[in-house]
Each structure stands twice: as structure tokens, then as C-alpha cells.
Amino acid sequence: MKFVKTALYAAVMAATVMGSSAMLNSAYAGDIQDKIIVAHRGASAYLPEHTLESKALAYNMGVAYLEQDLAMTKDNRLVVVHDHFLDRVTDVADKFPKRARKDGRYYVIDFTLDEIKTLNFTEGFEIVNGKRVQGYKNRFPMFTSVFKIHTLEEEIEFIQGLNKTMGKDIGLYVETKAPWFHKQEGKDISKATLEVLKKYGYTSKDSNVIFQTFDYPDLKYVKTELMPKMGIDLKTVVLLAENSWNETYELKDGKWVPYDFDYLMDPKNMKEVAKYATGMGPSLDMVIDGKKSKKGAIVVTDLVKNAHANGMMVHPYTIRADKLPAYCNNVDELFKAILIDADSDGVFTDFPDLGSAFLQKNGKK
Ligand code: G3P
Ligand code: CA
């Protein structure tokens, strides 16, 4: 697998990919053998997200990477959980009813690892009219069986153990969740993450790990200060969000203000961005124009072309067979739109088995 595109590749890509908003383009430039599937929060369509069970299932589904979203506990441990809150995926409100903040949320950072280990981890839900309603109705039943939150160390040992017993080399795809929030709380989640990765042997761009974050200012700090100080240099991906999501904040003139993601999507800035990011992680909508695309007529944006022209790989998020955009009849059409028409290098999916099957059907060995 190639992760860092060469200058020659970038030149070929720039010359090959069709121009602005290209209509359905099956003649893709990237080699199918190099395209990869990332297990989004494990095989999260089949087992509760981020459980070790979900990672074990995904491990054997032909993926290149298993994803870890990370938050920090009160006692400075890294736990694998998507939100920096506990209330969407655990019974924290039952076990610690008085520990919510004023906004009603239960923050990972307010609990010790021992406390978090007492919680039951479950398929995600939201509260509707005072009742828990499962987010994806056809997924694993809420609060059935027994699942627990685990640390980054535990997941690395799990994956490295499986790599040994299964004779494979599946990578980590770690995301520091809300570094800006952790900074506000006096914690450096990126430093803590890199320390764990270094301890387990992930130290160079050849290491089988990708460090991803939505927090571009923090990524610059990681690449220019933290990694050099620690004597490591890992592959990195900058994640792209819509400004309306308020995904990341940055400190400007002593004030925390929402980060403007338009900067990262502007092709004029991509050469600069590529100094810090090996790749980009856009949403599906940033790669396929959902307003202009119709069934059988996919309209691709310029984002992948622009990223490739600046030497960055692209791994969009997230393909879900149970939440297809209107322009697709089935999940294979969406994998084709993202991996072939748009020529992304890989994709995050809750259905890693379907992603791997798609690649195989299209010639991947
Ligand atoms: O990290 C890629 C993708 O997972 C980003 O979305 O919100 O699922 O972390 P999210
Ligand atoms: Ca993620």
C-alpha cells in the first residue's frame, strides 16, 4: 500500500482526473490494489461502536486499519470512545445521576478510569421524550449482552496480539477527539496519545498507524513541536468538517473561537496544509456533490483532485449501508462513487465487510 503520494503520482493525478465537477467517471486513475477500507469505530454496523468485540469482528473483514476515537479521563488515561461525553453510549446517567454538568452531559474528563470501567457500553441512543431511542434501529440491540469501555493501551495490545496470532499487520487509525476542549481543561490529549503510541513502537511514517484530528491548529503543534521533541514522525490526516458543526475551536487573541474549515478546503492553501498532513479526511458530501448528483449520474467535487495534486491521500467518512444518500440505489454504488468516480484512496465505513467485498469485486487481490 502506498500512503505518501509521490510527486510523479501527483502529476499523473492532476493530468488524469477530469476537471471541475466531473460527471460519472469510471476511468479512475488510482490503482484499486492501493485502495483501502478503514473500519469506522470497528465493525460498528454489527456490534456496538468501539467495543473490542467490534474491533475483533472488523479485524477479519479485510480492512487496512481499525479506528480509535480517543478522550481523556480525569486521571489522564486515554479511553476509546467517540464522544468526549459518556451519555450516548453508556448507562452513566443511571450509575452516576448527579455527575452531569450544567448542560446535562456527562463528560469523560469528569470520571476516573475505574469509574468508567463500571459502566455498560451499548449501541448508541438518544433521549426522545425522556426515553432512550436507538440511533440505528436495525443495529445491535441497546443494553443487551455486556460491553465495557477500554483504554488505548488495551486496544493496541488487542490488535498487536491479533496481528501476531493471525499473521497480519492491521494498522491503528487514532483520532484525538476535541484537543481544544482538552486544552481548555488543562490536558494535552495529543501528547498523551503520542506517548502511548511511542511506547508500543509506533514512531515513524513506516509505522502502521495514522494520527487523525479535526483540530488543524493542534495538528500543526503536533507536527512542529510534539513529534520532533519526542523523536517520532507519524503519518497524519486532517479531518474536514462543515463550519456549522462547530467541531473545533481555536485560541485567537486569548479567546476560543470556532475554527474556519474553509481554509483547509481552499486549494490555494493545500500546499501549506500538506506540510502537516499526509492526507485529508473529508465527509462524503465534500467529495460527492449531493445536490447535483442523481442516481446513475454522480457529480464529483474537486476536493480529491486538489488534495492529490498537493501530494495528500484522501480517506472520506463514512459509508453506512443503512443510511445511503439519495443518489445511490445501494451501498456498492456509494463505494464506487467514493473510491472509483472520486478516486479516493480509501474510505471509512461502518460496514467493512461490504467495503472489502466491493474492492474484491473490482479486482483487489
Ligand atoms: O475520523 C473519521 C471519521 O470517524 C470522522 O467522523 O465523527 O465518526 O469521528 P467521526
Ligand atoms: Ca473518528
mmCIF file of C-alpha atoms and ligand atoms in Angstrom:
data_model
loop_
_atom_site.group_PDB
_atom_site.id
_atom_site.type_symbol
_atom_site.label_atom_id
_atom_site.label_comp_id
_atom_site.label_asym_id
_atom_site.label_seq_id
_atom_site.Cartn_x
_atom_site.Cartn_y
_atom_site.Cartn_z
ATOM 1 C CA MET A 1 0.000 0.000 0.000
ATOM 2 C CA LYS A 2 1.222 3.464 -0.819
ATOM 3 C CA PHE A 3 0.434 6.148 1.685
ATOM 4 C CA VAL A 4 2.532 9.088 0.670
ATOM 5 C CA LYS A 5 1.881 10.035 -2.927
ATOM 6 C CA THR A 6 4.981 10.788 -4.890
ATOM 7 C CA ALA A 7 5.442 13.920 -6.954
ATOM 8 C CA LEU A 8 5.088 11.744 -10.073
ATOM 9 C CA TYR A 9 1.802 10.346 -8.758
ATOM 10 C CA ALA A 10 0.562 13.855 -8.049
ATOM 11 C CA ALA A 11 1.438 14.942 -11.573
ATOM 12 C CA VAL A 12 -0.304 11.910 -13.083
ATOM 13 C CA MET A 13 -3.346 12.535 -10.915
ATOM 14 C CA ALA A 14 -3.526 16.184 -11.897
ATOM 15 C CA ALA A 15 -3.362 15.236 -15.555
ATOM 16 C CA THR A 16 -5.758 12.308 -15.360
ATOM 17 C CA VAL A 17 -8.645 13.282 -13.141
ATOM 18 C CA MET A 18 -11.420 15.104 -15.003
ATOM 19 C CA GLY A 19 -11.946 18.788 -14.455
ATOM 20 C CA SER A 20 -14.324 20.698 -12.246
ATOM 21 C CA SER A 21 -17.370 18.771 -11.037
ATOM 22 C CA ALA A 22 -16.729 15.861 -13.404
ATOM 23 C CA MET A 23 -19.784 13.752 -14.221
ATOM 24 C CA LEU A 24 -19.686 9.994 -13.694
ATOM 25 C CA ASN A 25 -16.141 8.947 -14.409
ATOM 26 C CA SER A 26 -15.403 5.249 -14.303
ATOM 27 C CA ALA A 27 -11.862 5.548 -15.670
ATOM 28 C CA TYR A 28 -10.189 6.026 -12.301
ATOM 29 C CA ALA A 29 -6.539 6.852 -12.042
ATOM 30 C CA GLY A 30 -5.693 5.292 -8.713
ATOM 31 C CA ASP A 31 -4.790 1.601 -8.629
ATOM 32 C CA ILE A 32 -7.527 -0.488 -6.979
ATOM 33 C CA GLN A 33 -4.754 -2.511 -5.269
ATOM 34 C CA ASP A 34 -3.790 0.602 -3.286
ATOM 35 C CA LYS A 35 -7.304 1.450 -2.101
ATOM 36 C CA ILE A 36 -8.180 0.604 1.454
ATOM 37 C CA ILE A 37 -11.073 0.144 3.858
ATOM 38 C CA VAL A 38 -10.989 1.667 7.340
ATOM 39 C CA ALA A 39 -13.222 0.068 9.967
ATOM 40 C CA HIS A 40 -15.129 3.071 11.350
ATOM 41 C CA ARG A 41 -15.302 2.549 15.131
ATOM 42 C CA GLY A 42 -14.785 -1.177 14.351
ATOM 43 C CA ALA A 43 -17.497 -3.163 12.609
ATOM 44 C CA SER A 44 -19.916 -0.704 14.146
ATOM 45 C CA ALA A 45 -22.861 -1.722 11.980
ATOM 46 C CA TYR A 46 -22.858 -5.127 13.666
ATOM 47 C CA LEU A 47 -21.668 -4.598 17.260
ATOM 48 C CA PRO A 48 -21.654 -1.507 19.494
ATOM 49 C CA GLU A 49 -19.093 1.033 18.245
ATOM 50 C CA HIS A 50 -15.575 0.976 19.657
ATOM 51 C CA THR A 51 -16.035 -2.190 21.723
ATOM 52 C CA LEU A 52 -13.176 -4.673 21.483
ATOM 53 C CA GLU A 53 -15.759 -7.137 20.167
ATOM 54 C CA SER A 54 -16.498 -4.749 17.306
ATOM 55 C CA LYS A 55 -12.778 -4.427 16.579
ATOM 56 C CA ALA A 56 -12.346 -8.226 16.590
ATOM 57 C CA LEU A 57 -15.149 -8.627 14.082
ATOM 58 C CA ALA A 58 -13.762 -5.902 11.825
ATOM 59 C CA TYR A 59 -10.240 -7.317 12.093
ATOM 60 C CA ASN A 60 -11.140 -10.217 9.841
ATOM 61 C CA MET A 61 -13.149 -8.197 7.328
ATOM 62 C CA GLY A 62 -10.265 -7.288 5.049
ATOM 63 C CA VAL A 63 -9.537 -3.848 6.471
ATOM 64 C CA ALA A 64 -6.232 -1.978 6.461
ATOM 65 C CA TYR A 65 -6.992 -0.009 9.639
ATOM 66 C CA LEU A 66 -9.166 -0.158 12.736
ATOM 67 C CA GLU A 67 -10.219 3.272 14.009
ATOM 68 C CA GLN A 68 -9.812 4.535 17.596
ATOM 69 C CA ASP A 69 -11.510 7.760 18.712
ATOM 70 C CA LEU A 70 -9.963 8.961 21.979
ATOM 71 C CA ALA A 71 -10.952 11.011 25.016
ATOM 72 C CA MET A 72 -9.090 11.585 28.302
ATOM 73 C CA THR A 73 -10.291 10.622 31.764
ATOM 74 C CA LYS A 74 -9.980 12.656 34.969
ATOM 75 C CA ASP A 75 -6.915 10.559 35.845
ATOM 76 C CA ASN A 76 -5.281 11.166 32.453
ATOM 77 C CA ARG A 77 -5.976 7.822 30.803
ATOM 78 C CA LEU A 78 -6.951 7.551 27.141
ATOM 79 C CA VAL A 79 -10.195 5.706 26.517
ATOM 80 C CA VAL A 80 -11.566 4.584 23.173
ATOM 81 C CA VAL A 81 -14.901 6.353 22.785
ATOM 82 C CA HIS A 82 -16.300 8.562 20.048
ATOM 83 C CA ASP A 83 -17.732 11.471 22.036
ATOM 84 C CA HIS A 84 -15.972 13.240 24.860
ATOM 85 C CA PHE A 85 -19.260 12.522 26.633
ATOM 86 C CA LEU A 86 -20.424 9.202 28.065
ATOM 87 C CA ASP A 87 -24.198 9.612 27.868
ATOM 88 C CA ARG A 88 -24.880 8.460 24.278
ATOM 89 C CA VAL A 89 -23.219 5.066 24.660
ATOM 90 C CA THR A 90 -23.334 4.079 28.354
ATOM 91 C CA ASP A 91 -25.579 3.839 31.404
ATOM 92 C CA VAL A 92 -23.678 6.676 33.125
ATOM 93 C CA ALA A 93 -26.934 8.563 33.840
ATOM 94 C CA ASP A 94 -28.205 5.555 35.837
ATOM 95 C CA LYS A 95 -24.959 4.884 37.714
ATOM 96 C CA PHE A 96 -23.826 8.484 38.380
ATOM 97 C CA PRO A 97 -27.029 10.582 38.155
ATOM 98 C CA LYS A 98 -25.510 13.590 39.939
ATOM 99 C CA ARG A 99 -22.398 13.888 37.803
ATOM 100 C CA ALA A 100 -23.795 15.696 34.741
ATOM 101 C CA ARG A 101 -22.564 19.215 34.016
ATOM 102 C CA LYS A 102 -24.969 22.143 33.711
ATOM 103 C CA ASP A 103 -25.557 21.282 30.028
ATOM 104 C CA GLY A 104 -26.872 17.858 31.080
ATOM 105 C CA ARG A 105 -23.918 15.982 29.563
ATOM 106 C CA TYR A 106 -21.646 13.511 31.336
ATOM 107 C CA TYR A 107 -18.064 14.319 30.341
ATOM 108 C CA VAL A 108 -15.417 11.599 30.087
ATOM 109 C CA ILE A 109 -12.959 14.050 31.637
ATOM 110 C CA ASP A 110 -15.004 14.209 34.877
ATOM 111 C CA PHE A 111 -14.662 10.458 35.553
ATOM 112 C CA THR A 112 -11.748 8.246 36.545
ATOM 113 C CA LEU A 113 -10.914 5.169 34.525
ATOM 114 C CA ASP A 114 -12.105 2.976 37.421
ATOM 115 C CA GLU A 115 -15.473 4.725 37.379
ATOM 116 C CA ILE A 116 -15.748 4.431 33.599
ATOM 117 C CA LYS A 117 -14.959 0.723 33.801
ATOM 118 C CA THR A 118 -18.097 0.213 35.918
ATOM 119 C CA LEU A 119 -20.314 1.439 33.065
ATOM 120 C CA ASN A 120 -22.041 -0.701 30.475
ATOM 121 C CA PHE A 121 -21.170 0.251 26.904
ATOM 122 C CA THR A 122 -24.031 -0.024 24.428
ATOM 123 C CA GLU A 123 -25.241 0.691 20.928
ATOM 124 C CA GLY A 124 -25.722 4.469 20.665
ATOM 125 C CA PHE A 125 -29.022 6.103 21.584
ATOM 126 C CA GLU A 126 -30.624 9.494 22.087
ATOM 127 C CA ILE A 127 -33.203 10.592 24.596
ATOM 128 C CA VAL A 128 -36.581 11.293 22.994
ATOM 129 C CA ASN A 129 -39.436 12.339 25.276
ATOM 130 C CA GLY A 130 -37.474 11.039 28.233
ATOM 131 C CA LYS A 131 -36.898 7.616 26.652
ATOM 132 C CA ARG A 132 -33.794 6.026 25.165
ATOM 133 C CA VAL A 133 -34.215 5.563 21.417
ATOM 134 C CA GLN A 134 -31.587 3.618 19.486
ATOM 135 C CA GLY A 135 -29.917 5.690 16.733
ATOM 136 C CA TYR A 136 -29.770 2.916 14.138
ATOM 137 C CA LYS A 137 -32.830 0.747 14.710
ATOM 138 C CA ASN A 138 -31.563 -2.372 12.907
ATOM 139 C CA ARG A 139 -28.232 -2.461 14.682
ATOM 140 C CA PHE A 140 -27.215 -4.357 17.831
ATOM 141 C CA PRO A 141 -29.955 -4.139 20.487
ATOM 142 C CA MET A 142 -29.307 -1.457 23.134
ATOM 143 C CA PHE A 143 -28.130 -2.605 26.557
ATOM 144 C CA THR A 144 -28.025 -6.291 25.679
ATOM 145 C CA SER A 145 -25.051 -8.568 26.408
ATOM 146 C CA VAL A 146 -22.070 -6.986 28.215
ATOM 147 C CA PHE A 147 -19.613 -4.480 26.743
ATOM 148 C CA LYS A 148 -17.074 -2.269 28.524
ATOM 149 C CA ILE A 149 -15.046 0.800 27.615
ATOM 150 C CA HIS A 150 -11.314 0.098 27.273
ATOM 151 C CA THR A 151 -8.111 2.122 27.116
ATOM 152 C CA LEU A 152 -5.952 2.866 24.084
ATOM 153 C CA GLU A 153 -3.256 0.618 25.570
ATOM 154 C CA GLU A 154 -5.720 -2.259 25.864
ATOM 155 C CA GLU A 155 -6.808 -1.823 22.252
ATOM 156 C CA ILE A 156 -3.238 -1.654 20.962
ATOM 157 C CA GLU A 157 -2.357 -4.856 22.851
ATOM 158 C CA PHE A 158 -5.505 -6.453 21.423
ATOM 159 C CA ILE A 159 -4.638 -5.515 17.826
ATOM 160 C CA GLN A 160 -0.932 -6.328 18.172
ATOM 161 C CA GLY A 161 -1.909 -9.664 19.741
ATOM 162 C CA LEU A 162 -4.215 -10.449 16.845
ATOM 163 C CA ASN A 163 -1.527 -9.377 14.380
ATOM 164 C CA LYS A 164 0.726 -11.974 15.995
ATOM 165 C CA THR A 165 -1.796 -14.821 16.114
ATOM 166 C CA MET A 166 -3.416 -14.109 12.740
ATOM 167 C CA GLY A 167 -0.163 -13.324 10.909
ATOM 168 C CA LYS A 168 -1.472 -9.975 9.657
ATOM 169 C CA ASP A 169 -0.429 -6.352 10.051
ATOM 170 C CA ILE A 170 -3.590 -4.317 10.607
ATOM 171 C CA GLY A 171 -2.987 -0.679 11.498
ATOM 172 C CA LEU A 172 -4.335 1.830 14.008
ATOM 173 C CA TYR A 173 -6.169 4.966 12.880
ATOM 174 C CA VAL A 174 -6.258 7.082 16.049
ATOM 175 C CA GLU A 175 -8.279 10.268 16.410
ATOM 176 C CA THR A 176 -7.734 12.688 19.269
ATOM 177 C CA LYS A 177 -11.230 13.968 19.973
ATOM 178 C CA ALA A 178 -11.552 17.697 20.672
ATOM 179 C CA PRO A 179 -7.943 18.584 21.584
ATOM 180 C CA TRP A 180 -9.152 22.201 22.020
ATOM 181 C CA PHE A 181 -11.597 21.065 24.728
ATOM 182 C CA HIS A 182 -8.934 19.006 26.492
ATOM 183 C CA LYS A 183 -6.633 22.060 26.417
ATOM 184 C CA GLN A 184 -9.379 24.168 27.998
ATOM 185 C CA GLU A 185 -9.500 21.538 30.766
ATOM 186 C CA GLY A 186 -5.722 21.634 31.215
ATOM 187 C CA LYS A 187 -4.949 18.395 29.387
ATOM 188 C CA ASP A 188 -2.848 17.639 26.315
ATOM 189 C CA ILE A 189 -4.584 14.691 24.647
ATOM 190 C CA SER A 190 -2.248 14.702 21.653
ATOM 191 C CA LYS A 191 0.890 14.427 23.809
ATOM 192 C CA ALA A 192 -0.697 11.610 25.839
ATOM 193 C CA THR A 193 -1.680 9.783 22.636
ATOM 194 C CA LEU A 194 1.768 10.073 21.072
ATOM 195 C CA GLU A 195 3.386 8.835 24.299
ATOM 196 C CA VAL A 196 1.270 5.678 24.218
ATOM 197 C CA LEU A 197 1.928 5.149 20.517
ATOM 198 C CA LYS A 198 5.672 5.575 21.038
ATOM 199 C CA LYS A 199 5.621 3.124 23.967
ATOM 200 C CA TYR A 200 4.084 0.497 21.658
ATOM 201 C CA GLY A 201 6.603 1.061 18.863
ATOM 202 C CA TYR A 202 4.761 3.466 16.560
ATOM 203 C CA THR A 203 7.446 6.032 15.846
ATOM 204 C CA SER A 204 7.848 6.678 12.111
ATOM 205 C CA LYS A 205 5.921 7.115 8.887
ATOM 206 C CA ASP A 206 6.583 3.422 8.246
ATOM 207 C CA SER A 207 4.718 2.510 11.452
ATOM 208 C CA ASN A 208 1.269 1.114 10.827
ATOM 209 C CA VAL A 209 -0.642 3.998 12.345
ATOM 210 C CA ILE A 210 -2.332 7.174 11.113
ATOM 211 C CA PHE A 211 -2.846 10.079 13.529
ATOM 212 C CA GLN A 212 -6.037 11.996 12.629
ATOM 213 C CA THR A 213 -7.690 15.083 14.036
ATOM 214 C CA PHE A 214 -10.298 17.720 13.165
ATOM 215 C CA ASP A 215 -8.163 20.237 15.070
ATOM 216 C CA TYR A 216 -5.789 21.675 12.442
ATOM 217 C CA PRO A 217 -4.151 24.160 14.841
ATOM 218 C CA ASP A 218 -3.405 21.233 17.154
ATOM 219 C CA LEU A 219 -2.089 19.169 14.224
ATOM 220 C CA LYS A 220 0.408 21.933 13.469
ATOM 221 C CA TYR A 221 1.510 21.829 17.114
ATOM 222 C CA VAL A 222 1.783 18.021 16.900
ATOM 223 C CA LYS A 223 3.911 18.145 13.754
ATOM 224 C CA THR A 224 6.132 21.104 14.589
ATOM 225 C CA GLU A 225 6.602 20.667 18.352
ATOM 226 C CA LEU A 226 5.411 17.395 19.851
ATOM 227 C CA MET A 227 6.635 14.868 17.309
ATOM 228 C CA PRO A 228 10.097 16.436 16.854
ATOM 229 C CA LYS A 229 10.565 16.706 20.647
ATOM 230 C CA MET A 230 9.593 13.048 21.050
ATOM 231 C CA GLY A 231 11.777 11.920 18.134
ATOM 232 C CA ILE A 232 8.843 10.488 16.199
ATOM 233 C CA ASP A 233 7.161 11.319 12.880
ATOM 234 C CA LEU A 234 3.877 9.573 12.056
ATOM 235 C CA LYS A 235 1.506 9.743 9.106
ATOM 236 C CA THR A 236 -1.236 12.280 9.775
ATOM 237 C CA VAL A 237 -4.688 13.068 8.445
ATOM 238 C CA VAL A 238 -6.516 16.348 8.909
ATOM 239 C CA LEU A 239 -10.261 15.789 9.150
ATOM 240 C CA LEU A 240 -12.576 18.285 7.459
ATOM 241 C CA ALA A 241 -15.867 19.412 8.999
ATOM 242 C CA GLU A 242 -18.642 21.755 7.948
ATOM 243 C CA ASN A 243 -18.351 25.037 9.851
ATOM 244 C CA SER A 244 -21.957 24.627 11.024
ATOM 245 C CA TRP A 245 -20.934 21.593 13.132
ATOM 246 C CA ASN A 246 -18.703 23.733 15.402
ATOM 247 C CA GLU A 247 -16.362 20.755 15.522
ATOM 248 C CA THR A 248 -13.219 22.649 16.524
ATOM 249 C CA TYR A 249 -12.288 25.880 18.273
ATOM 250 C CA GLU A 250 -9.024 27.779 18.164
ATOM 251 C CA LEU A 251 -7.451 30.282 20.522
ATOM 252 C CA LYS A 252 -7.332 33.751 18.890
ATOM 253 C CA ASP A 253 -6.312 36.862 20.841
ATOM 254 C CA GLY A 254 -6.933 34.992 24.073
ATOM 255 C CA LYS A 255 -10.449 33.854 23.056
ATOM 256 C CA TRP A 256 -11.694 30.430 21.903
ATOM 257 C CA VAL A 257 -13.472 30.929 18.566
ATOM 258 C CA PRO A 258 -14.886 28.376 16.075
ATOM 259 C CA TYR A 259 -12.249 27.192 13.608
ATOM 260 C CA ASP A 260 -12.957 28.127 9.960
ATOM 261 C CA PHE A 261 -12.641 24.931 7.886
ATOM 262 C CA ASP A 262 -12.916 26.878 4.602
ATOM 263 C CA TYR A 263 -9.158 27.446 4.877
ATOM 264 C CA LEU A 264 -8.415 23.718 4.586
ATOM 265 C CA MET A 265 -10.723 23.183 1.607
ATOM 266 C CA ASP A 266 -9.293 26.060 -0.411
ATOM 267 C CA PRO A 267 -6.870 24.566 -2.979
ATOM 268 C CA LYS A 268 -4.640 27.629 -2.619
ATOM 269 C CA ASN A 269 -3.826 26.540 0.937
ATOM 270 C CA MET A 270 -3.313 22.831 0.335
ATOM 271 C CA LYS A 271 0.432 23.076 -0.304
ATOM 272 C CA GLU A 272 0.781 24.574 3.175
ATOM 273 C CA VAL A 273 -1.630 22.036 4.708
ATOM 274 C CA ALA A 274 0.399 19.200 3.167
ATOM 275 C CA LYS A 275 3.389 20.267 5.301
ATOM 276 C CA TYR A 276 1.485 18.926 8.303
ATOM 277 C CA ALA A 277 -0.954 16.391 6.853
ATOM 278 C CA THR A 278 -0.148 13.213 4.933
ATOM 279 C CA GLY A 279 -3.791 13.132 3.959
ATOM 280 C CA MET A 280 -7.258 14.596 4.290
ATOM 281 C CA GLY A 281 -10.416 13.108 5.789
ATOM 282 C CA PRO A 282 -13.448 14.863 4.261
ATOM 283 C CA SER A 283 -17.103 13.970 4.736
ATOM 284 C CA LEU A 284 -18.772 12.129 1.847
ATOM 285 C CA ASP A 285 -20.609 15.345 0.929
ATOM 286 C CA MET A 286 -17.326 17.147 0.378
ATOM 287 C CA VAL A 287 -16.295 14.562 -2.225
ATOM 288 C CA ILE A 288 -19.605 13.938 -3.983
ATOM 289 C CA ASP A 289 -21.890 16.877 -4.724
ATOM 290 C CA GLY A 290 -25.094 15.589 -3.141
ATOM 291 C CA LYS A 291 -27.221 18.412 -4.563
ATOM 292 C CA LYS A 292 -26.183 17.870 -8.186
ATOM 293 C CA SER A 293 -25.778 14.067 -8.091
ATOM 294 C CA LYS A 294 -28.608 11.827 -9.208
ATOM 295 C CA LYS A 295 -28.942 8.069 -9.431
ATOM 296 C CA GLY A 296 -26.653 6.995 -12.272
ATOM 297 C CA ALA A 297 -25.129 10.490 -12.596
ATOM 298 C CA ILE A 298 -22.660 11.163 -9.820
ATOM 299 C CA VAL A 299 -21.090 14.612 -9.649
ATOM 300 C CA VAL A 300 -17.645 14.617 -8.071
ATOM 301 C CA THR A 301 -16.208 17.710 -6.385
ATOM 302 C CA ASP A 302 -12.633 18.841 -6.928
ATOM 303 C CA LEU A 303 -11.503 18.029 -3.408
ATOM 304 C CA VAL A 304 -9.783 14.690 -4.085
ATOM 305 C CA LYS A 305 -8.158 16.045 -7.232
ATOM 306 C CA ASN A 306 -6.836 19.066 -5.343
ATOM 307 C CA ALA A 307 -5.569 17.015 -2.417
ATOM 308 C CA HIS A 308 -3.830 14.550 -4.745
ATOM 309 C CA ALA A 309 -2.271 17.402 -6.713
ATOM 310 C CA ASN A 310 -0.695 18.505 -3.436
ATOM 311 C CA GLY A 311 0.532 15.006 -2.574
ATOM 312 C CA MET A 312 -2.121 14.204 0.027
ATOM 313 C CA MET A 313 -4.108 10.961 0.178
ATOM 314 C CA VAL A 314 -7.865 11.167 0.869
ATOM 315 C CA HIS A 315 -9.962 8.911 3.131
ATOM 316 C CA PRO A 316 -13.571 10.201 3.288
ATOM 317 C CA TYR A 317 -16.000 9.300 6.078
ATOM 318 C CA THR A 318 -18.466 7.459 6.488
ATOM 319 C CA ILE A 319 -20.215 4.853 4.318
ATOM 320 C CA ARG A 320 -23.256 3.334 6.012
ATOM 321 C CA ALA A 321 -25.411 0.840 4.118
ATOM 322 C CA ASP A 322 -28.283 1.729 6.435
ATOM 323 C CA LYS A 323 -28.007 5.477 5.715
ATOM 324 C CA LEU A 324 -27.478 5.881 1.985
ATOM 325 C CA PRO A 325 -27.600 9.253 0.225
ATOM 326 C CA ALA A 326 -30.484 9.783 -2.197
ATOM 327 C CA TYR A 327 -28.202 9.478 -5.249
ATOM 328 C CA CYS A 328 -27.424 5.789 -4.554
ATOM 329 C CA ASN A 329 -29.599 2.709 -5.033
ATOM 330 C CA ASN A 330 -27.317 0.513 -2.964
ATOM 331 C CA VAL A 331 -24.078 0.578 -0.990
ATOM 332 C CA ASP A 332 -21.918 -0.632 -3.892
ATOM 333 C CA GLU A 333 -22.908 2.480 -5.844
ATOM 334 C CA LEU A 334 -21.693 4.596 -2.947
ATOM 335 C CA PHE A 335 -18.382 2.722 -2.663
ATOM 336 C CA LYS A 336 -17.983 3.201 -6.435
ATOM 337 C CA ALA A 337 -18.773 6.921 -6.208
ATOM 338 C CA ILE A 338 -16.223 7.490 -3.429
ATOM 339 C CA LEU A 339 -13.435 5.067 -4.380
ATOM 340 C CA ILE A 340 -13.655 4.999 -8.158
ATOM 341 C CA ASP A 341 -15.517 8.028 -9.511
ATOM 342 C CA ALA A 342 -13.964 10.410 -6.975
ATOM 343 C CA ASP A 343 -10.756 8.311 -6.808
ATOM 344 C CA SER A 344 -10.382 8.429 -3.026
ATOM 345 C CA ASP A 345 -7.545 6.318 -1.635
ATOM 346 C CA GLY A 346 -9.715 4.662 0.988
ATOM 347 C CA VAL A 347 -12.896 5.136 2.942
ATOM 348 C CA PHE A 348 -14.240 4.850 6.481
ATOM 349 C CA THR A 349 -17.238 2.554 6.769
ATOM 350 C CA ASP A 350 -19.413 1.010 9.479
ATOM 351 C CA PHE A 351 -19.703 -1.990 7.102
ATOM 352 C CA PRO A 352 -16.083 -3.071 6.491
ATOM 353 C CA ASP A 353 -17.182 -6.426 5.053
ATOM 354 C CA LEU A 354 -19.177 -4.678 2.314
ATOM 355 C CA GLY A 355 -16.284 -2.339 1.559
ATOM 356 C CA SER A 356 -13.805 -5.186 1.204
ATOM 357 C CA ALA A 357 -16.278 -7.150 -0.937
ATOM 358 C CA PHE A 358 -16.651 -4.112 -3.205
ATOM 359 C CA LEU A 359 -12.880 -3.802 -3.653
ATOM 360 C CA GLN A 360 -12.584 -7.527 -4.373
ATOM 361 C CA LYS A 361 -15.379 -7.400 -6.960
ATOM 362 C CA ASN A 362 -13.397 -4.627 -8.634
ATOM 363 C CA GLY A 363 -10.163 -6.592 -8.798
ATOM 364 C CA LYS A 364 -8.402 -6.064 -5.479
ATOM 365 C CA LYS A 365 -6.398 -9.157 -4.546
HETATM 366 O O1 G3P B 1 -12.356 10.019 11.741
HETATM 367 C C1 G3P B 1 -13.073 9.835 10.575
HETATM 368 C C2 G3P B 1 -14.489 9.858 10.982
HETATM 369 O O2 G3P B 1 -14.604 8.936 12.018
HETATM 370 C C3 G3P B 1 -14.854 11.229 11.446
HETATM 371 O O3 G3P B 1 -16.097 11.238 11.977
HETATM 372 O O4 G3P B 1 -17.358 11.807 13.933
HETATM 373 O O5 G3P B 1 -17.157 9.443 13.253
HETATM 374 O O6 G3P B 1 -15.228 10.613 14.268
HETATM 375 P P1 G3P B 1 -16.461 10.755 13.420
HETATM 376 CA CA CA B 2 -13.320 9.325 14.024
#
